[in-house]
Tab-separated table of C-alpha atoms and ligand atoms in Angstrom:
chain	number	residue	atom	x	y	z
V	1	MET	CA	-19.123	11.895	-4.767
V	2	ASN	CA	-21.184	14.065	-2.429
V	3	ARG	CA	-21.549	12.599	1.026
V	4	PRO	CA	-24.620	13.119	3.243
V	5	PRO	CA	-24.342	16.221	5.520
V	6	VAL	CA	-24.374	14.060	8.671
V	7	GLU	CA	-21.259	12.208	7.443
V	8	GLN	CA	-19.514	15.462	6.598
V	9	LEU	CA	-20.304	16.821	10.077
V	10	ALA	CA	-19.134	13.540	11.610
V	11	ASP	CA	-15.762	13.989	9.874
V	12	ARG	CA	-15.406	17.526	11.203
V	13	LEU	CA	-16.506	16.467	14.682
V	14	LEU	CA	-13.934	13.678	14.661
V	15	LEU	CA	-11.140	16.092	13.765
V	16	LEU	CA	-11.988	18.141	16.846
V	17	LEU	CA	-12.409	15.194	19.209
V	18	ARG	CA	-9.141	13.609	18.043
V	19	LYS	CA	-7.187	16.662	19.105
V	20	GLU	CA	-7.761	15.547	22.704
V	21	THR	CA	-8.822	11.926	22.833
V	22	GLY	CA	-10.358	11.194	26.239
V	23	ARG	CA	-11.360	14.801	26.954
V	24	ARG	CA	-15.035	15.487	27.670
V	25	PHE	CA	-16.026	18.182	25.139
V	26	PRO	CA	-19.076	20.235	26.254
V	27	LEU	CA	-21.740	20.179	23.540
V	28	ASP	CA	-21.928	24.016	23.618
V	29	GLU	CA	-18.241	24.241	22.777
V	30	LEU	CA	-18.589	21.773	19.883
V	31	ALA	CA	-21.719	23.525	18.629
V	32	ALA	CA	-19.916	26.863	18.533
V	33	ALA	CA	-16.768	25.448	16.912
V	34	LEU	CA	-18.675	23.554	14.205
V	35	SER	CA	-21.599	26.001	13.770
V	36	ALA	CA	-24.055	23.171	14.311
V	37	GLU	CA	-27.008	22.541	16.588
V	38	SER	CA	-26.744	20.099	19.491
V	39	ALA	CA	-29.249	17.672	17.980
V	40	THR	CA	-27.315	17.534	14.686
V	41	LEU	CA	-24.092	17.047	16.613
V	42	LEU	CA	-25.564	14.099	18.477
V	43	ALA	CA	-26.609	12.575	15.144
V	44	ALA	CA	-23.028	13.046	13.906
V	45	ALA	CA	-21.750	11.365	17.084
V	46	LYS	CA	-24.070	8.414	16.355
V	47	GLN	CA	-22.622	8.263	12.839
V	48	LEU	CA	-19.108	8.038	14.302
V	49	GLU	CA	-20.241	5.156	16.521
V	50	ALA	CA	-21.714	3.445	13.470
V	51	TRP	CA	-18.262	3.711	11.838
V	52	GLY	CA	-16.714	1.987	14.843
V	53	TYR	CA	-15.482	4.874	17.019
V	54	THR	CA	-15.965	4.470	20.756
V	55	LEU	CA	-17.639	7.554	22.232
V	56	GLN	CA	-19.125	8.470	25.563
V	57	THR	CA	-22.037	10.767	24.868
V	58	ASP	CA	-24.636	12.360	27.121
V	59	GLU	CA	-26.997	15.318	26.658
V	60	SER	CA	-24.265	17.843	27.449
V	61	SER	CA	-20.959	16.359	26.244
V	62	VAL	CA	-19.107	14.043	23.886
V	63	ARG	CA	-15.865	12.205	24.569
V	64	LEU	CA	-13.756	10.108	22.178
V	65	LEU	CA	-12.423	6.948	23.806
V	66	GLY	CA	-11.218	4.785	20.939
V	67	THR	CA	-10.654	4.690	17.179
V	68	PRO	CA	-11.334	1.687	14.934
V	69	ASP	CA	-8.787	0.087	12.613
V	70	ILE	CA	-10.595	1.024	9.424
V	71	LEU	CA	-8.915	2.126	6.220
V	72	SER	CA	-10.840	5.389	5.962
V	73	ALA	CA	-9.443	8.608	4.528
V	74	THR	CA	-9.820	10.275	7.932
V	75	GLU	CA	-7.882	7.601	9.817
V	76	LEU	CA	-5.177	7.312	7.166
V	77	SER	CA	-4.559	11.013	6.844
V	78	TRP	CA	-4.564	11.773	10.584
V	79	ASN	CA	-1.107	13.251	11.336
V	80	LEU	CA	0.291	11.811	8.081
V	81	THR	CA	3.626	13.522	7.545
V	82	THR	CA	3.910	13.080	3.761
V	83	SER	CA	3.593	16.037	1.448
V	84	VAL	CA	2.641	14.275	-1.818
V	85	ILE	CA	1.656	10.647	-1.220
V	86	GLY	CA	-1.848	10.514	0.219
V	87	GLY	CA	-2.413	14.240	-0.411
V	88	ARG	CA	-5.819	13.010	-1.538
V	89	ILE	CA	-7.132	9.660	-0.340
V	90	LEU	CA	-10.184	7.968	-1.846
V	91	ALA	CA	-11.196	5.166	0.502
V	92	PHE	CA	-13.845	2.554	-0.274
V	93	GLN	CA	-15.312	-0.444	1.476
V	94	GLN	CA	-15.664	-2.465	-1.696
V	95	VAL	CA	-14.546	-1.836	-5.263
V	96	ARG	CA	-13.870	-3.971	-8.320
V	97	SER	CA	-10.219	-2.945	-8.548
V	98	THR	CA	-8.473	0.052	-6.980
V	99	ASN	CA	-6.144	0.175	-10.019
V	100	ASP	CA	-9.128	0.796	-12.297
V	101	ILE	CA	-10.394	3.656	-10.147
V	102	ALA	CA	-6.932	5.180	-9.844
V	103	ALA	CA	-6.413	4.995	-13.637
V	104	ARG	CA	-9.748	6.713	-14.218
V	105	GLU	CA	-8.889	9.402	-11.662
V	106	ALA	CA	-5.481	9.864	-13.307
V	107	ASP	CA	-7.080	10.198	-16.752
V	108	ASN	CA	-9.264	12.919	-15.255
V	109	GLY	CA	-6.218	14.799	-13.989
V	110	ALA	CA	-5.781	13.458	-10.427
V	111	ALA	CA	-2.687	14.889	-8.767
V	112	GLU	CA	0.454	12.863	-8.209
V	113	GLY	CA	0.227	11.025	-4.905
V	114	THR	CA	-3.529	10.456	-5.068
V	115	VAL	CA	-4.283	7.205	-3.258
V	116	VAL	CA	-7.188	4.849	-3.864
V	117	ILE	CA	-7.595	2.286	-1.109
V	118	ALA	CA	-10.217	-0.370	-0.428
V	119	ASP	CA	-11.072	-2.873	2.276
V	120	GLN	CA	-12.223	-5.385	-0.341
V	121	GLN	CA	-11.918	-5.911	-4.108
V	122	THR	CA	-14.271	-8.037	-6.146
V	123	GLN	CA	-12.041	-8.130	-9.254
V	124	GLY	CA	-8.573	-7.566	-7.808
V	125	ARG	CA	-6.012	-8.043	-10.585
V	126	GLY	CA	-2.578	-9.585	-10.285
V	127	ARG	CA	0.232	-9.783	-12.804
V	128	LEU	CA	-0.011	-11.984	-15.903
V	129	GLY	CA	-3.809	-11.949	-15.852
V	130	ARG	CA	-4.022	-13.541	-12.413
V	131	VAL	CA	-6.629	-12.741	-9.767
V	132	TRP	CA	-5.604	-11.027	-6.527
V	133	HIS	CA	-7.639	-12.572	-3.720
V	134	SER	CA	-8.996	-9.497	-1.878
V	135	PRO	CA	-11.344	-10.418	1.000
V	136	PRO	CA	-12.572	-7.733	3.454
V	137	GLY	CA	-11.243	-6.903	6.893
V	138	ALA	CA	-7.721	-8.311	6.655
V	139	GLY	CA	-5.657	-6.857	3.817
V	140	ALA	CA	-5.085	-3.503	2.177
V	141	TYR	CA	-5.584	-2.907	-1.536
V	142	ILE	CA	-3.869	0.299	-2.534
V	143	SER	CA	-3.274	2.164	-5.787
V	144	ILE	CA	-1.091	5.249	-6.026
V	145	VAL	CA	-1.129	7.697	-8.939
V	146	LEU	CA	2.353	8.854	-9.953
V	147	ARG	CA	3.527	11.269	-12.616
V	148	PRO	CA	7.289	10.707	-12.722
V	149	PRO	CA	9.233	12.950	-15.097
V	150	CYS	CA	10.917	10.006	-16.775
V	151	PRO	CA	10.788	8.121	-20.075
V	152	PRO	CA	8.599	4.978	-20.068
V	153	GLU	CA	11.647	2.673	-20.101
V	154	LYS	CA	12.602	3.909	-16.617
V	155	ALA	CA	9.164	3.075	-15.208
V	156	PRO	CA	9.725	-0.639	-14.384
V	157	GLY	CA	12.199	0.453	-11.697
V	158	LEU	CA	9.240	1.916	-9.812
V	159	SER	CA	7.919	-1.573	-9.017
V	160	LEU	CA	11.215	-2.477	-7.379
V	161	MET	CA	11.263	0.859	-5.583
V	162	THR	CA	7.769	0.098	-4.261
V	163	ALA	CA	8.889	-3.359	-3.156
V	164	LEU	CA	11.755	-1.718	-1.283
V	165	ALA	CA	9.421	0.733	0.482
V	166	LEU	CA	7.213	-2.216	1.468
V	167	ALA	CA	10.161	-4.308	2.629
V	168	GLU	CA	11.479	-1.518	4.834
V	169	THR	CA	8.014	-0.960	6.307
V	170	LEU	CA	7.553	-4.658	7.060
V	171	GLU	CA	11.035	-4.870	8.584
V	172	ASP	CA	9.674	-2.835	11.515
V	173	PHE	CA	6.982	-5.464	12.104
V	174	CYS	CA	8.895	-8.654	11.264
V	175	PRO	CA	12.636	-7.997	11.651
V	176	LYS	CA	14.952	-10.171	9.527
V	177	GLN	CA	12.065	-12.056	7.894
V	178	VAL	CA	11.627	-9.803	4.860
V	179	LYS	CA	12.840	-10.496	1.316
V	180	ILE	CA	12.085	-9.031	-2.101
V	181	LYS	CA	11.532	-11.545	-4.842
V	182	TRP	CA	12.487	-9.706	-8.001
V	183	PRO	CA	10.756	-8.036	-9.694
V	184	ASN	CA	7.702	-7.278	-7.568
V	185	ASP	CA	6.880	-9.580	-4.693
V	186	VAL	CA	7.590	-9.103	-1.022
V	187	LEU	CA	8.080	-12.238	1.048
V	188	LEU	CA	7.949	-12.938	4.758
V	189	ASP	CA	9.623	-16.181	5.797
V	190	GLY	CA	9.794	-17.163	2.125
V	191	ARG	CA	6.073	-16.716	1.468
V	192	LYS	CA	4.385	-13.979	-0.481
V	193	THR	CA	2.799	-11.242	1.593
V	194	ALA	CA	2.580	-8.463	-0.980
V	195	GLY	CA	2.368	-8.146	-4.750
V	196	ILE	CA	2.744	-5.112	-6.975
V	197	LEU	CA	1.035	-4.407	-10.277
V	198	THR	CA	2.288	-1.280	-12.029
V	199	GLU	CA	0.244	0.009	-14.953
V	200	LEU	CA	1.529	2.710	-17.245
V	201	SER	CA	-0.021	5.250	-19.561
V	202	ALA	CA	2.584	6.762	-21.876
V	203	GLU	CA	2.496	9.043	-24.885
V	204	LYS	CA	5.165	10.427	-27.220
V	205	GLY	CA	8.035	8.937	-25.230
V	206	ARG	CA	6.856	10.323	-21.890
V	207	VAL	CA	5.035	8.797	-18.952
V	208	ASN	CA	1.598	10.297	-18.782
V	209	HIS	CA	0.760	8.696	-15.507
V	210	LEU	CA	1.457	5.486	-13.744
V	211	VAL	CA	-0.628	3.551	-11.242
V	212	VAL	CA	1.245	1.456	-8.702
V	213	GLY	CA	-1.131	-1.164	-7.272
V	214	ILE	CA	-0.221	-2.917	-4.056
V	215	GLY	CA	-1.977	-5.912	-2.560
V	216	LEU	CA	-0.881	-6.482	1.018
V	217	ASN	CA	-1.849	-9.405	3.250
V	218	ILE	CA	-1.911	-7.983	6.763
V	219	ASN	CA	-4.221	-9.717	9.215
V	220	GLN	CA	-5.151	-12.975	7.455
V	221	GLY	CA	-4.824	-16.106	9.531
V	222	ALA	CA	-3.304	-19.281	8.047
V	223	HIS	CA	-6.770	-20.664	7.210
V	224	ASP	CA	-8.078	-17.511	5.559
V	225	PHE	CA	-6.374	-18.193	2.210
V	226	PRO	CA	-7.875	-20.484	-0.408
V	227	ASP	CA	-5.864	-23.755	-0.543
V	228	ASP	CA	-3.862	-22.965	-3.690
V	229	ILE	CA	-2.852	-19.511	-2.396
V	230	GLY	CA	-2.318	-20.720	1.182
V	231	ARG	CA	0.557	-22.921	0.031
V	232	VAL	CA	2.627	-19.909	-1.054
V	233	ALA	CA	1.137	-16.924	0.803
V	234	THR	CA	1.401	-15.466	4.269
V	235	SER	CA	0.407	-12.301	6.126
V	236	VAL	CA	2.181	-9.840	8.382
V	237	ARG	CA	0.096	-11.159	11.260
V	238	ILE	CA	1.241	-14.756	10.721
V	239	ALA	CA	4.900	-13.739	10.445
V	240	ALA	CA	4.810	-11.293	13.381
V	241	GLY	CA	2.714	-13.580	15.563
V	242	ARG	CA	0.319	-10.786	16.533
V	243	LYS	CA	-2.571	-8.803	15.135
V	244	ILE	CA	-1.430	-5.713	13.254
V	245	GLU	CA	-2.996	-2.264	13.234
V	246	ARG	CA	-3.645	-1.862	9.519
V	247	VAL	CA	-3.973	1.920	9.598
V	248	ALA	CA	-0.587	2.311	11.321
V	249	LEU	CA	1.117	-0.024	8.837
V	250	VAL	CA	-0.359	1.663	5.768
V	251	ARG	CA	0.551	5.124	7.032
V	252	MET	CA	4.125	3.994	7.668
V	253	PHE	CA	4.191	2.603	4.143
V	254	PHE	CA	3.031	5.933	2.665
V	255	GLU	CA	5.860	7.688	4.489
V	256	ARG	CA	8.503	5.192	3.294
V	257	PHE	CA	7.087	5.248	-0.193
V	258	GLU	CA	7.355	9.018	-0.353
V	259	SER	CA	10.985	9.071	0.716
V	260	GLU	CA	11.921	6.277	-1.738
V	261	TYR	CA	10.007	7.979	-4.542
V	262	THR	CA	11.660	11.343	-3.878
V	263	MET	CA	15.020	9.584	-4.200
V	264	TYR	CA	13.898	7.716	-7.328
V	265	ARG	CA	12.884	10.916	-9.092
V	266	GLN	CA	16.450	12.202	-8.712
V	267	HIS	CA	18.621	9.107	-8.882
V	268	TYR	CA	16.423	6.280	-10.187
V	269	LEU	CA	17.512	3.116	-8.346
V	270	ARG	CA	21.172	4.072	-7.926
V	271	LEU	CA	20.995	4.872	-4.212
V	272	SER	CA	18.625	1.962	-3.508
V	273	LEU	CA	20.858	-0.763	-4.954
V	274	PRO	CA	22.653	-1.753	-1.731
V	275	ARG	CA	19.309	-2.227	0.025
V	276	LEU	CA	17.800	-4.030	-2.977
V	277	ARG	CA	20.728	-6.452	-2.886
V	278	TYR	CA	20.350	-6.891	0.882
V	279	TYR	CA	16.667	-7.815	0.595
V	280	SER	CA	16.972	-9.908	-2.570
V	281	SER	CA	15.704	-13.480	-2.247
V	282	LEU	CA	17.394	-14.448	-5.523
V	283	ILE	CA	20.984	-13.214	-5.482
V	284	GLY	CA	23.337	-16.163	-5.064
V	285	HIS	CA	20.706	-18.739	-6.008
V	286	PRO	CA	20.223	-20.861	-9.119
V	287	VAL	CA	17.145	-19.581	-10.926
V	288	GLN	CA	14.907	-20.415	-13.834
V	289	LEU	CA	13.395	-17.396	-15.470
V	290	LEU	CA	10.648	-17.153	-18.015
V	291	SER	CA	11.170	-13.920	-19.924
V	292	GLY	CA	8.632	-13.694	-22.739
V	293	SER	CA	8.757	-17.180	-24.218
V	294	GLU	CA	12.440	-17.726	-23.391
V	295	LEU	CA	13.484	-19.949	-20.483
V	296	ILE	CA	16.693	-18.665	-18.925
V	297	GLU	CA	18.672	-20.729	-16.412
V	298	GLY	CA	21.628	-19.590	-14.355
V	299	ILE	CA	22.715	-18.081	-11.062
V	300	ALA	CA	21.205	-14.730	-10.061
V	301	VAL	CA	24.240	-12.584	-9.297
V	302	ASP	CA	23.109	-8.961	-9.007
V	303	ILE	CA	20.563	-6.263	-9.693
V	304	ALA	CA	21.560	-3.643	-12.251
V	305	GLU	CA	21.066	0.087	-11.876
V	306	ASP	CA	17.965	0.001	-14.081
V	307	GLY	CA	16.412	-2.730	-11.914
V	308	SER	CA	17.185	-5.648	-14.273
V	309	LEU	CA	18.212	-8.990	-12.817
V	310	MET	CA	21.721	-10.134	-13.737
V	311	VAL	CA	22.015	-13.851	-14.321
V	312	ASP	CA	25.264	-15.757	-14.758
V	313	ARG	CA	24.841	-18.444	-17.419
V	314	GLY	CA	28.059	-20.396	-17.214
V	315	GLY	CA	30.303	-17.324	-17.137
V	316	ARG	CA	28.222	-15.162	-19.464
V	317	ILE	CA	26.209	-12.467	-17.656
V	318	MET	CA	22.754	-11.854	-19.010
V	319	THR	CA	20.592	-8.892	-17.982
V	320	VAL	CA	16.866	-9.589	-17.755
V	321	ALA	CA	14.417	-6.690	-17.572
V	322	SER	CA	11.318	-8.608	-16.487
V	323	GLY	CA	10.055	-12.118	-16.016
V	324	GLU	CA	8.697	-14.818	-13.737
V	325	VAL	CA	11.400	-16.392	-11.600
V	326	THR	CA	11.574	-19.706	-9.810
V	327	VAL	CA	14.415	-20.523	-7.453
V	328	VAL	CA	15.749	-23.945	-8.392
V	329	ARG	CA	16.197	-26.186	-5.336
V	330	ARG	CA	18.997	-28.673	-5.739
N	1	BTN	C1	0.775	-9.675	-8.233
N	1	BTN	O1	1.523	-10.112	-7.359
N	1	BTN	O2	0.379	-10.410	-9.152
N	1	BTN	C2	0.334	-8.250	-8.163
N	1	BTN	C3	-0.885	-8.077	-7.298
N	1	BTN	C4	-1.382	-6.645	-7.233
N	1	BTN	C5	-2.693	-6.535	-6.511
N	1	BTN	C6	-3.072	-5.106	-6.245
N	1	BTN	S1	-4.358	-4.963	-5.054
N	1	BTN	C7	-4.495	-3.264	-5.390
N	1	BTN	C8	-4.373	-3.108	-6.888
N	1	BTN	N1	-5.657	-3.309	-7.528
N	1	BTN	C9	-5.672	-4.401	-8.294
N	1	BTN	O3	-6.660	-4.810	-8.938
N	1	BTN	N2	-4.480	-5.015	-8.270
N	1	BTN	C10	-3.543	-4.291	-7.433
């Protein structure tokens, strides 16, 4: 994926300008630092403006005044404090599915923590063969390549771990409104704002790689969802009552995700259980659960150390590893 030289210079120019946003950089200084001619630098500055950066440019200087809220690799990695997650970020305006690209990258040896992110998906996939509505400009569609040193049966816990990292990120934007609907949805005010689709490649009893796909509704307004989705979905913007800076939210998520994942690699979900219980939308409620072709009814009472849901069926506790849950309203 070779980018045109003007885009590459624009990236390098941006890194310099960002060090002191608002400072007027003399063109001579930039030319010397970037080994480029003034005319090429001005073309790179124009490229930055085309990407949405606000610059003040004249024949002798360039000044950065504002950055756009675009999910580009440059914006996302600026001052990112993680050491693994987002070590490499592949950012796209439009893709079919970020999970597909991440799986292909992983097959070709992509390092753990590689992130594929897009502003829009044309074939976004949800669980159980559903579509994930992925319009441009409002959400974030993210896939993360992981290579956990664990047997495949431990992998489902990673979806819950991801939900926890999302919940804790969203808590900063919408305090006390966040819940996790086991096994992989995050709710704000009882409506779905994020979904997780984890796809696994395993061989000889070991996880080869795993792609965690996250669809996150951030800046959609109430009328931006198709009718059927609008009945059950929401966005961070709707719940917080203000527009959200997507780049800031996604970067915070990467940081949370990395600390949860570091813990998971050592302890699986053991240390996360108290917080998983705290955020659970199901514990204490009567539920109906479709696990395979079996319909299970009972009261959700706990989450087990391996991430299974524990359901009380008239005094007998049943442990369910995965399934589609409905809370029964009485
Ligand atoms: C669900 O709730 O059904 C899971 C939705 C997962 C959607 C995300 S968006 C990024 C990644 N790419 C995909 O095609 N799907 C996941």
